[in-house]
PDB file of C-alpha atoms and ligand atoms in Angstrom:
ATOM      1  CA  MET A   1      29.996   8.543  14.028  1.00 39.00           C
ATOM      2  CA  SER A   2      29.626   4.699  13.402  1.00 41.00           C
ATOM      3  CA  THR A   3      27.316   3.618  10.562  1.00 42.00           C
ATOM      4  CA  ALA A   4      26.495   0.476  12.334  1.00 45.00           C
ATOM      5  CA  LYS A   5      22.650  -0.065  12.959  1.00 49.00           C
ATOM      6  CA  ALA A   6      22.811  -0.032  16.666  1.00 48.00           C
ATOM      7  CA  ALA A   7      19.481  -0.506  18.505  1.00 52.00           C
ATOM      8  CA  GLN A   8      18.489   2.906  19.771  1.00 65.00           C
ATOM      9  CA  ALA A   9      15.155   4.685  20.466  1.00 90.00           C
ATOM     10  CA  ILE A  10      13.333   5.918  17.648  1.00 96.00           C
ATOM     11  CA  GLY A  11      13.230   9.564  16.747  1.00 98.00           C
ATOM     12  CA  VAL A  12      10.120  11.262  16.281  1.00 98.00           C
ATOM     13  CA  VAL A  13       9.594  14.503  14.094  1.00 98.00           C
ATOM     14  CA  HIS A  14       6.364  16.420  13.177  1.00 98.00           C
ATOM     15  CA  THR A  15       7.427  19.203  10.540  1.00 98.00           C
ATOM     16  CA  LYS A  16       9.046  18.848   7.336  1.00 98.00           C
ATOM     17  CA  GLN A  17      11.907  20.861   8.406  1.00 98.00           C
ATOM     18  CA  ALA A  18      12.894  18.674  11.393  1.00 98.00           C
ATOM     19  CA  LEU A  19      12.519  15.681   9.208  1.00 98.00           C
ATOM     20  CA  ARG A  20      14.747  17.392   6.457  1.00 98.00           C
ATOM     21  CA  ALA A  21      17.385  18.301   9.186  1.00 98.00           C
ATOM     22  CA  ARG A  22      17.579  14.463  10.258  1.00 98.00           C
ATOM     23  CA  ILE A  23      17.818  13.330   6.641  1.00 98.00           C
ATOM     24  CA  ASP A  24      20.405  16.022   5.756  1.00 98.00           C
ATOM     25  CA  ALA A  25      22.586  15.031   8.464  1.00 98.00           C
ATOM     26  CA  TRP A  26      22.528  11.250   7.532  1.00 98.00           C
ATOM     27  CA  ARG A  27      23.118  12.074   4.036  1.00 98.00           C
ATOM     28  CA  SER A  28      26.337  14.299   5.299  1.00 98.00           C
ATOM     29  CA  GLU A  29      27.537  11.021   6.669  1.00 98.00           C
ATOM     30  CA  GLY A  30      26.951   9.220   3.422  1.00 98.00           C
ATOM     31  CA  LEU A  31      24.278   7.158   4.721  1.00 98.00           C
ATOM     32  CA  THR A  32      21.347   5.872   2.403  1.00 98.00           C
ATOM     33  CA  ILE A  33      17.711   6.144   3.456  1.00 98.00           C
ATOM     34  CA  ALA A  34      14.327   3.877   2.894  1.00 98.00           C
ATOM     35  CA  PHE A  35      11.085   5.321   3.564  1.00 99.00           C
ATOM     36  CA  ALA A  36       7.837   3.718   4.248  1.00 98.00           C
ATOM     37  CA  PRO A  37       4.778   5.826   4.241  1.00 98.00           C
ATOM     38  CA  THR A  38       1.698   4.583   6.430  1.00 98.00           C
ATOM     39  CA  MET A  39      -1.480   5.807   7.659  1.00 98.00           C
ATOM     40  CA  GLY A  40      -0.689   4.147  11.084  1.00 97.00           C
ATOM     41  CA  ALA A  41      -2.666   1.315  12.730  1.00 96.00           C
ATOM     42  CA  LEU A  42       0.357  -0.841  12.040  1.00 97.00           C
ATOM     43  CA  HIS A  43       0.448  -4.288  11.740  1.00 97.00           C
ATOM     44  CA  LYS A  44       2.739  -6.956  10.442  1.00 98.00           C
ATOM     45  CA  GLY A  45       2.365  -5.925   6.821  1.00 98.00           C
ATOM     46  CA  HIS A  46       3.813  -2.486   7.806  1.00 98.00           C
ATOM     47  CA  LEU A  47       6.532  -4.095   9.762  1.00 98.00           C
ATOM     48  CA  SER A  48       7.682  -6.056   6.861  1.00 98.00           C
ATOM     49  CA  LEU A  49       8.050  -2.708   4.936  1.00 98.00           C
ATOM     50  CA  ILE A  50      10.448  -1.537   7.800  1.00 98.00           C
ATOM     51  CA  LYS A  51      12.318  -4.746   7.521  1.00 98.00           C
ATOM     52  CA  GLN A  52      12.804  -4.559   3.875  1.00 98.00           C
ATOM     53  CA  GLY A  53      13.941  -0.836   4.176  1.00 98.00           C
ATOM     54  CA  ARG A  54      16.491  -1.790   6.857  1.00 98.00           C
ATOM     55  CA  ALA A  55      17.789  -4.557   4.586  1.00 98.00           C
ATOM     56  CA  LEU A  56      18.295  -2.040   1.632  1.00 98.00           C
ATOM     57  CA  ALA A  57      19.363   1.156   3.254  1.00 98.00           C
ATOM     58  CA  ASP A  58      21.409   2.570   6.159  1.00 98.00           C
ATOM     59  CA  ARG A  59      18.467   4.364   7.829  1.00 98.00           C
ATOM     60  CA  THR A  60      14.927   3.908   7.632  1.00 98.00           C
ATOM     61  CA  VAL A  61      12.070   6.470   8.154  1.00 98.00           C
ATOM     62  CA  ALA A  62       8.239   5.679   8.279  1.00 98.00           C
ATOM     63  CA  SER A  63       5.564   8.298   8.042  1.00 98.00           C
ATOM     64  CA  ILE A  64       2.191   8.255   9.812  1.00 98.00           C
ATOM     65  CA  PHE A  65      -0.479  10.243   8.422  1.00 98.00           C
ATOM     66  CA  VAL A  66      -4.151   9.488   7.773  1.00 98.00           C
ATOM     67  CA  ASN A  67      -4.413  11.299   4.342  1.00 98.00           C
ATOM     68  CA  PRO A  68      -8.038  12.909   4.078  1.00 97.00           C
ATOM     69  CA  THR A  69      -7.622  13.549   0.427  1.00 96.00           C
ATOM     70  CA  GLN A  70      -7.873   9.754  -0.283  1.00 97.00           C
ATOM     71  CA  PHE A  71     -11.224   9.146   1.543  1.00 95.00           C
ATOM     72  CA  ALA A  72     -14.527  10.040  -0.069  1.00 93.00           C
ATOM     73  CA  PRO A  73     -17.340  11.591   1.853  1.00 93.00           C
ATOM     74  CA  GLY A  74     -18.998   8.785   3.786  1.00 91.00           C
ATOM     75  CA  GLU A  75     -15.862   6.689   3.968  1.00 90.00           C
ATOM     76  CA  ASP A  76     -14.224   5.757   7.249  1.00 91.00           C
ATOM     77  CA  LEU A  77     -11.908   8.947   7.497  1.00 94.00           C
ATOM     78  CA  GLU A  78     -13.345   9.733  10.977  1.00 94.00           C
ATOM     79  CA  THR A  79     -13.329   6.265  12.197  1.00 93.00           C
ATOM     80  CA  TYR A  80      -9.867   4.874  10.828  1.00 93.00           C
ATOM     81  CA  PRO A  81      -8.176   3.147  13.690  1.00 93.00           C
ATOM     82  CA  ARG A  82      -5.493   5.419  15.413  1.00 94.00           C
ATOM     83  CA  ASP A  83      -3.139   4.293  18.174  1.00 96.00           C
ATOM     84  CA  GLU A  84       0.035   6.571  17.918  1.00 96.00           C
ATOM     85  CA  ARG A  85       1.656   5.152  21.089  1.00 97.00           C
ATOM     86  CA  ARG A  86       1.234   1.630  19.993  1.00 97.00           C
ATOM     87  CA  ASP A  87       2.608   2.553  16.409  1.00 98.00           C
ATOM     88  CA  LEU A  88       5.684   3.995  17.685  1.00 98.00           C
ATOM     89  CA  ASP A  89       6.557   1.250  20.004  1.00 98.00           C
ATOM     90  CA  LEU A  90       5.926  -1.146  17.020  1.00 98.00           C
ATOM     91  CA  LEU A  91       8.250   0.887  14.721  1.00 98.00           C
ATOM     92  CA  GLU A  92      10.829   1.224  17.474  1.00 98.00           C
ATOM     93  CA  ALA A  93      10.864  -2.596  18.024  1.00 98.00           C
ATOM     94  CA  GLU A  94      11.323  -3.189  14.346  1.00 98.00           C
ATOM     95  CA  GLY A  95      14.372  -0.822  14.493  1.00 98.00           C
ATOM     96  CA  CYS A  96      12.788   2.022  12.508  1.00 98.00           C
ATOM     97  CA  ASP A  97      15.099   5.026  13.040  1.00 98.00           C
ATOM     98  CA  LEU A  98      12.787   8.149  12.658  1.00 98.00           C
ATOM     99  CA  ALA A  99       8.987   8.421  12.558  1.00 98.00           C
ATOM    100  CA  TYR A 100       7.510  11.371  10.664  1.00 98.00           C
ATOM    101  CA  LEU A 101       3.978  12.425  12.215  1.00 98.00           C
ATOM    102  CA  PRO A 102       2.999  15.465  10.256  1.00 98.00           C
ATOM    103  CA  SER A 103      -0.019  17.517  11.188  1.00 97.00           C
ATOM    104  CA  ALA A 104      -2.296  18.253   8.178  1.00 97.00           C
ATOM    105  CA  ASP A 105      -0.869  21.650   7.568  1.00 97.00           C
ATOM    106  CA  GLN A 106       2.582  20.149   6.939  1.00 98.00           C
ATOM    107  CA  ILE A 107       1.206  18.154   3.777  1.00 98.00           C
ATOM    108  CA  TYR A 108      -1.724  20.625   2.785  1.00 98.00           C
ATOM    109  CA  PRO A 109      -0.945  24.281   3.972  1.00 98.00           C
ATOM    110  CA  GLU A 110      -3.519  26.882   3.596  1.00 97.00           C
ATOM    111  CA  GLY A 111      -4.181  27.426  -0.288  1.00 98.00           C
ATOM    112  CA  PHE A 112      -2.945  24.197  -1.224  1.00 98.00           C
ATOM    113  CA  GLN A 113      -4.311  23.589  -4.940  1.00 97.00           C
ATOM    114  CA  THR A 114      -2.296  20.894  -6.642  1.00 97.00           C
ATOM    115  CA  ARG A 115      -3.525  17.280  -7.322  1.00 97.00           C
ATOM    116  CA  ILE A 116      -1.529  14.635  -9.098  1.00 98.00           C
ATOM    117  CA  SER A 117      -3.296  12.329 -11.576  1.00 97.00           C
ATOM    118  CA  VAL A 118      -1.403   9.294 -12.793  1.00 97.00           C
ATOM    119  CA  GLU A 119      -4.004   8.617 -15.691  1.00 96.00           C
ATOM    120  CA  ASP A 120      -4.333   5.010 -16.712  1.00 94.00           C
ATOM    121  CA  PHE A 121      -3.330   3.590 -13.378  1.00 96.00           C
ATOM    122  CA  SER A 122      -6.047   5.271 -11.651  1.00 96.00           C
ATOM    123  CA  LYS A 123      -8.612   3.642 -13.580  1.00 95.00           C
ATOM    124  CA  GLY A 124     -10.158   0.431 -13.286  1.00 96.00           C
ATOM    125  CA  LEU A 125      -9.967  -2.051 -10.140  1.00 98.00           C
ATOM    126  CA  CYS A 126     -10.127   0.074  -7.091  1.00 97.00           C
ATOM    127  CA  GLY A 127     -10.246   3.254  -9.138  1.00 97.00           C
ATOM    128  CA  ALA A 128     -13.581   2.284 -10.583  1.00 96.00           C
ATOM    129  CA  SER A 129     -15.508   2.265  -7.310  1.00 94.00           C
ATOM    130  CA  ARG A 130     -13.172   4.811  -5.465  1.00 93.00           C
ATOM    131  CA  PRO A 131     -12.464   7.572  -8.187  1.00 93.00           C
ATOM    132  CA  HIS A 132     -11.055   9.959  -5.734  1.00 93.00           C
ATOM    133  CA  PHE A 133      -8.680   7.573  -4.332  1.00 96.00           C
ATOM    134  CA  PHE A 134      -5.674   7.300  -6.391  1.00 98.00           C
ATOM    135  CA  GLY A 135      -5.540  11.239  -6.840  1.00 98.00           C
ATOM    136  CA  GLY A 136      -5.337  11.633  -3.172  1.00 98.00           C
ATOM    137  CA  VAL A 137      -2.790   8.804  -2.627  1.00 98.00           C
ATOM    138  CA  ALA A 138      -0.542  10.130  -5.532  1.00 98.00           C
ATOM    139  CA  THR A 139      -0.574  13.682  -4.069  1.00 98.00           C
ATOM    140  CA  VAL A 140       0.223  12.725  -0.488  1.00 98.00           C
ATOM    141  CA  VAL A 141       2.880  10.338  -1.714  1.00 99.00           C
ATOM    142  CA  CYS A 142       4.567  12.781  -3.982  1.00 98.00           C
ATOM    143  CA  LYS A 143       4.526  15.464  -0.921  1.00 98.00           C
ATOM    144  CA  LEU A 144       6.016  12.824   1.333  1.00 98.00           C
ATOM    145  CA  LEU A 145       8.780  11.576  -1.009  1.00 98.00           C
ATOM    146  CA  HIS A 146       9.783  15.399  -1.607  1.00 98.00           C
ATOM    147  CA  GLN A 147       9.691  16.098   2.153  1.00 98.00           C
ATOM    148  CA  CYS A 148      11.714  12.870   2.878  1.00 98.00           C
ATOM    149  CA  ARG A 149      13.926  12.673  -0.380  1.00 98.00           C
ATOM    150  CA  PRO A 150      14.635   9.043   0.360  1.00 98.00           C
ATOM    151  CA  ASP A 151      16.805   6.535  -1.871  1.00 98.00           C
ATOM    152  CA  ILE A 152      14.191   3.895  -1.689  1.00 98.00           C
ATOM    153  CA  ALA A 153      10.430   3.900  -0.728  1.00 99.00           C
ATOM    154  CA  VAL A 154       8.937   0.630   0.197  1.00 99.00           C
ATOM    155  CA  PHE A 155       5.289  -0.136  -0.576  1.00 98.00           C
ATOM    156  CA  GLY A 156       3.085  -3.273   0.131  1.00 98.00           C
ATOM    157  CA  GLU A 157       2.003  -5.562  -2.885  1.00 98.00           C
ATOM    158  CA  LYS A 158      -1.481  -5.898  -0.987  1.00 98.00           C
ATOM    159  CA  ASP A 159      -2.216  -2.374  -2.658  1.00 98.00           C
ATOM    160  CA  PHE A 160      -0.550  -3.429  -6.022  1.00 98.00           C
ATOM    161  CA  GLN A 161      -2.372  -0.849  -8.056  1.00 98.00           C
ATOM    162  CA  GLN A 162      -1.112   1.750  -5.756  1.00 98.00           C
ATOM    163  CA  LEU A 163       2.330   0.436  -5.857  1.00 98.00           C
ATOM    164  CA  ARG A 164       2.397   0.418  -9.726  1.00 98.00           C
ATOM    165  CA  LEU A 165       0.888   3.874  -9.746  1.00 98.00           C
ATOM    166  CA  ILE A 166       3.488   5.325  -7.546  1.00 98.00           C
ATOM    167  CA  ASP A 167       6.302   3.697  -9.674  1.00 98.00           C
ATOM    168  CA  ARG A 168       4.881   5.297 -12.697  1.00 98.00           C
ATOM    169  CA  MET A 169       4.562   8.637 -11.041  1.00 98.00           C
ATOM    170  CA  VAL A 170       8.116   8.691  -9.700  1.00 98.00           C
ATOM    171  CA  ARG A 171       9.553   7.883 -13.106  1.00 98.00           C
ATOM    172  CA  ASP A 172       7.295  10.320 -14.876  1.00 98.00           C
ATOM    173  CA  LEU A 173       8.366  12.949 -12.482  1.00 98.00           C
ATOM    174  CA  ASP A 174      12.074  12.263 -12.558  1.00 98.00           C
ATOM    175  CA  MET A 175      12.033  11.563  -8.796  1.00 98.00           C
ATOM    176  CA  ASP A 176      15.020   9.429  -8.737  1.00 97.00           C
ATOM    177  CA  ILE A 177      13.803   7.164  -5.956  1.00 98.00           C
ATOM    178  CA  ASP A 178      13.866   3.357  -6.378  1.00 98.00           C
ATOM    179  CA  ILE A 179      10.177   2.000  -5.579  1.00 98.00           C
ATOM    180  CA  VAL A 180      10.176  -1.239  -3.914  1.00 98.00           C
ATOM    181  CA  GLY A 181       7.309  -3.889  -3.430  1.00 98.00           C
ATOM    182  CA  ALA A 182       7.100  -5.945  -0.343  1.00 98.00           C
ATOM    183  CA  PRO A 183       5.179  -9.175  -0.583  1.00 98.00           C
ATOM    184  CA  ILE A 184       1.779  -9.478   1.130  1.00 98.00           C
ATOM    185  CA  VAL A 185       1.861 -10.692   4.879  1.00 98.00           C
ATOM    186  CA  ARG A 186      -1.123 -12.898   5.651  1.00 98.00           C
ATOM    187  CA  GLU A 187      -2.784 -14.340   8.827  1.00 98.00           C
ATOM    188  CA  PRO A 188      -2.531 -17.983   9.465  1.00 97.00           C
ATOM    189  CA  ASP A 189      -5.686 -18.758   7.492  1.00 97.00           C
ATOM    190  CA  GLY A 190      -4.167 -16.591   4.423  1.00 98.00           C
ATOM    191  CA  LEU A 191      -6.311 -13.364   4.982  1.00 98.00           C
ATOM    192  CA  ALA A 192      -4.059 -10.324   3.751  1.00 98.00           C
ATOM    193  CA  MET A 193      -3.283  -8.085   6.925  1.00 98.00           C
ATOM    194  CA  SER A 194      -5.040  -4.935   6.593  1.00 96.00           C
ATOM    195  CA  SER A 195      -5.754  -2.287   9.391  1.00 92.00           C
ATOM    196  CA  ARG A 196      -9.250  -2.447   8.081  1.00 91.00           C
ATOM    197  CA  ASN A 197      -9.626  -6.061   9.137  1.00 95.00           C
ATOM    198  CA  ALA A 198     -10.100  -4.754  12.755  1.00 93.00           C
ATOM    199  CA  TYR A 199     -13.585  -3.645  11.691  1.00 94.00           C
ATOM    200  CA  LEU A 200     -14.666  -7.371  10.993  1.00 97.00           C
ATOM    201  CA  SER A 201     -16.935  -9.259  13.510  1.00 97.00           C
ATOM    202  CA  ALA A 202     -16.208 -12.904  14.128  1.00 97.00           C
ATOM    203  CA  ALA A 203     -18.807 -14.092  11.701  1.00 97.00           C
ATOM    204  CA  GLU A 204     -17.455 -11.689   9.206  1.00 97.00           C
ATOM    205  CA  ARG A 205     -13.624 -12.342   9.865  1.00 98.00           C
ATOM    206  CA  ALA A 206     -14.633 -16.300   9.150  1.00 97.00           C
ATOM    207  CA  VAL A 207     -15.840 -15.295   5.754  1.00 97.00           C
ATOM    208  CA  ALA A 208     -13.072 -12.994   5.013  1.00 98.00           C
ATOM    209  CA  GLY A 209     -10.612 -16.024   5.233  1.00 97.00           C
ATOM    210  CA  GLY A 210     -12.203 -17.356   2.173  1.00 98.00           C
ATOM    211  CA  LEU A 211     -11.013 -14.615  -0.350  1.00 98.00           C
ATOM    212  CA  ASN A 212      -7.388 -15.638  -0.526  1.00 98.00           C
ATOM    213  CA  VAL A 213      -8.465 -19.314  -0.702  1.00 98.00           C
ATOM    214  CA  VAL A 214     -10.485 -18.643  -3.945  1.00 98.00           C
ATOM    215  CA  ILE A 215      -7.818 -16.592  -5.798  1.00 98.00           C
ATOM    216  CA  ALA A 216      -5.275 -19.222  -5.053  1.00 98.00           C
ATOM    217  CA  GLU A 217      -7.594 -21.752  -6.350  1.00 98.00           C
ATOM    218  CA  MET A 218      -8.058 -19.658  -9.494  1.00 98.00           C
ATOM    219  CA  ALA A 219      -4.312 -19.206  -9.715  1.00 98.00           C
ATOM    220  CA  ALA A 220      -3.904 -22.921  -9.535  1.00 98.00           C
ATOM    221  CA  ALA A 221      -6.614 -23.461 -12.480  1.00 98.00           C
ATOM    222  CA  LEU A 222      -4.916 -20.776 -14.656  1.00 98.00           C
ATOM    223  CA  ARG A 223      -1.422 -22.502 -14.004  1.00 98.00           C
ATOM    224  CA  ALA A 224      -3.216 -25.783 -15.148  1.00 98.00           C
ATOM    225  CA  GLY A 225      -4.061 -24.091 -18.440  1.00 98.00           C
ATOM    226  CA  GLU A 226      -7.873 -23.305 -17.869  1.00 98.00           C
ATOM    227  CA  ASN A 227      -8.992 -20.140 -19.618  1.00 98.00           C
ATOM    228  CA  VAL A 228      -9.278 -16.832 -17.894  1.00 98.00           C
ATOM    229  CA  GLU A 229     -13.127 -16.421 -18.646  1.00 98.00           C
ATOM    230  CA  ASP A 230     -13.670 -19.800 -17.106  1.00 98.00           C
ATOM    231  CA  VAL A 231     -11.718 -19.378 -14.242  1.00 98.00           C
ATOM    232  CA  VAL A 232     -13.118 -15.941 -13.528  1.00 98.00           C
ATOM    233  CA  GLU A 233     -16.563 -17.209 -13.913  1.00 98.00           C
ATOM    234  CA  SER A 234     -16.110 -20.149 -11.381  1.00 98.00           C
ATOM    235  CA  GLY A 235     -14.115 -17.718  -9.146  1.00 98.00           C
ATOM    236  CA  ARG A 236     -17.357 -15.386  -8.845  1.00 98.00           C
ATOM    237  CA  ARG A 237     -19.444 -18.448  -8.230  1.00 97.00           C
ATOM    238  CA  SER A 238     -17.126 -19.695  -5.430  1.00 97.00           C
ATOM    239  CA  LEU A 239     -16.947 -16.482  -3.671  1.00 97.00           C
ATOM    240  CA  SER A 240     -20.691 -15.955  -3.769  1.00 96.00           C
ATOM    241  CA  GLU A 241     -21.129 -19.471  -2.296  1.00 96.00           C
ATOM    242  CA  ASN A 242     -18.688 -18.715   0.553  1.00 95.00           C
ATOM    243  CA  GLY A 243     -20.680 -15.648   1.814  1.00 95.00           C
ATOM    244  CA  PHE A 244     -19.089 -12.762  -0.334  1.00 95.00           C
ATOM    245  CA  GLU A 245     -22.493 -11.025  -0.985  1.00 86.00           C
ATOM    246  CA  ALA A 246     -21.171  -7.989  -2.949  1.00 94.00           C
ATOM    247  CA  LEU A 247     -18.262  -8.512  -5.270  1.00 96.00           C
ATOM    248  CA  ASP A 248     -16.599  -5.376  -6.358  1.00 97.00           C
ATOM    249  CA  TYR A 249     -14.344  -6.809  -8.822  1.00 98.00           C
ATOM    250  CA  LEU A 250     -12.470 -10.238  -9.818  1.00 98.00           C
ATOM    251  CA  GLU A 251     -10.004  -9.843 -12.731  1.00 98.00           C
ATOM    252  CA  VAL A 252      -6.984 -10.915 -14.279  1.00 98.00           C
ATOM    253  CA  ARG A 253      -4.449  -8.321 -15.172  1.00 98.00           C
ATOM    254  CA  ARG A 254      -0.834  -8.095 -16.266  1.00 98.00           C
ATOM    255  CA  ALA A 255       1.334  -7.075 -13.544  1.00 97.00           C
ATOM    256  CA  ASP A 256       3.550  -4.499 -15.435  1.00 94.00           C
ATOM    257  CA  ASP A 257       0.931  -2.114 -16.788  1.00 94.00           C
ATOM    258  CA  LEU A 258      -2.339  -3.598 -15.261  1.00 97.00           C
ATOM    259  CA  SER A 259      -3.820  -4.272 -18.501  1.00 97.00           C
ATOM    260  CA  LEU A 260      -7.006  -6.679 -18.352  1.00 98.00           C
ATOM    261  CA  THR A 261      -6.881 -10.213 -19.674  1.00 98.00           C
ATOM    262  CA  GLU A 262     -10.559 -11.208 -20.345  1.00 98.00           C
ATOM    263  CA  ALA A 263     -10.077 -14.529 -22.121  1.00 98.00           C
ATOM    264  CA  GLY A 264      -7.800 -17.304 -23.183  1.00 98.00           C
ATOM    265  CA  PRO A 265      -4.708 -18.574 -21.341  1.00 98.00           C
ATOM    266  CA  ALA A 266      -3.061 -16.132 -18.589  1.00 98.00           C
ATOM    267  CA  PRO A 267      -0.069 -14.361 -19.546  1.00 98.00           C
ATOM    268  CA  ALA A 268       3.271 -14.917 -17.749  1.00 97.00           C
ATOM    269  CA  ASP A 269       2.909 -11.880 -15.416  1.00 97.00           C
ATOM    270  CA  ALA A 270      -0.891 -12.440 -14.838  1.00 98.00           C
ATOM    271  CA  ARG A 271      -2.029 -11.442 -11.327  1.00 98.00           C
ATOM    272  CA  ILE A 272      -5.517 -12.070 -10.147  1.00 98.00           C
ATOM    273  CA  PHE A 273      -7.057  -8.935  -8.359  1.00 98.00           C
ATOM    274  CA  ALA A 274      -9.984  -9.168  -6.020  1.00 98.00           C
ATOM    275  CA  ALA A 275     -12.073  -6.734  -4.114  1.00 98.00           C
ATOM    276  CA  ALA A 276     -15.332  -7.693  -2.000  1.00 97.00           C
ATOM    277  CA  MET A 277     -17.525  -6.223   0.815  1.00 95.00           C
ATOM    278  CA  VAL A 278     -17.924  -8.344   3.927  1.00 96.00           C
ATOM    279  CA  GLY A 279     -20.548  -6.644   5.648  1.00 94.00           C
ATOM    280  CA  LYS A 280     -19.448  -2.815   5.685  1.00 92.00           C
ATOM    281  CA  THR A 281     -15.807  -3.713   5.439  1.00 94.00           C
ATOM    282  CA  ARG A 282     -14.262  -3.600   1.820  1.00 94.00           C
ATOM    283  CA  LEU A 283     -11.389  -6.230   1.334  1.00 97.00           C
ATOM    284  CA  ILE A 284      -8.914  -6.502  -1.256  1.00 98.00           C
ATOM    285  CA  ASP A 285      -6.302  -9.150  -2.352  1.00 98.00           C
ATOM    286  CA  ASN A 286      -4.208 -10.075  -5.211  1.00 98.00           C
ATOM    287  CA  CYS A 287      -1.863 -12.822  -6.153  1.00 98.00           C
ATOM    288  CA  ALA A 288       0.616 -13.796  -9.062  1.00 98.00           C
ATOM    289  CA  VAL A 289      -0.670 -16.746 -11.075  1.00 98.00           C
ATOM    290  CA  PHE A 290       2.987 -17.855 -11.920  1.00 98.00           C
ATOM    291  CA  GLU A 291       5.856 -17.982  -9.738  1.00 93.00           C
ATOM    292  CA  GLN A 292       7.701 -14.477 -10.447  1.00 85.00           C
ATOM    293  CA  PRO A 293      11.578 -14.442 -11.146  1.00 79.00           C
TER     294      PRO A 293
HETATM  295  O1  PAF B   1      -1.162   2.461   1.686  1.00 66.21           O
HETATM  296  C1  PAF B   1      -1.289   3.341   2.672  1.00 66.21           C
HETATM  297  O2  PAF B   1      -1.299   3.107   3.698  1.00 66.21           O
HETATM  298  C2  PAF B   1      -1.661   4.718   2.128  1.00 66.21           C
HETATM  299  O3  PAF B   1      -2.303   4.660   0.745  1.00 66.21           O
HETATM  300  C3  PAF B   1      -0.397   5.461   1.828  1.00 66.21           C
HETATM  301  C4  PAF B   1       0.728   5.030   0.772  1.00 66.21           C
HETATM  302  C5  PAF B   1       0.368   5.496   3.110  1.00 66.21           C
HETATM  303  C6  PAF B   1      -0.696   6.947   1.460  1.00 66.21           C
HETATM  304  O4  PAF B   1      -1.547   7.532   2.226  1.00 66.21           O
END
């Protein structure tokens, strides 16, 4: 069989056995595999993961699984947007070769007991207000990576803490998979694409567009040599003036180990991280301060 990436209908599998059979067949042809785990409700940010996967490997697999263990009681598990037909059409149009849509018992069979904890990367930022979240993410991603056994797995930089945590987990557990980050995809006004943007009313959507503007201004001020403490203080003020009533965090951290920089000039790998509520919707964003190699 030719290894060329001819356009073809996407395959769909629902069990780990069917997934493995497809992966093993590709492996026996000497093909490499990229994997993009998602929770569906796909947007251009997800599709950029597929594009990146296609550029880096011979075959690309996406999973769609709304993972219950990363939602706390009272969060939006029940209402999380789901549209399987549309998601599959989008994946197919992007040239994704295979979609894995497991039912919950494929991931969490009866009697499941294990939870992965990536200690320090689960603390701070989103881990502070969502203490259950990263354990659920690490556990499901560990399962999905074991079921798929890809060469490469692609994650969006919008969830930068998640990306770093998964990279650490894969190295700690000798999983022999390259974790690749894909740049944030933004709306024309700069709002980072997210499945949860669908929750925003028109008025909230107008406010939401200010988050990326404020962190970009903060990055410019840090590049100009201003101190972190002053820039964070004025960033907080700007967000409040721009209609963000509840700020969860606004911090400068190092990209590599996510350690906090509270004062003085920004280090070369500094990133600004923000999370804020607009109405009932929680938005997150981040950006590098300096151009990264
Ligand atoms: O980023 C997401 O959509 C989810 O956290 C992930 C990685 C698919 C795990 O459920």
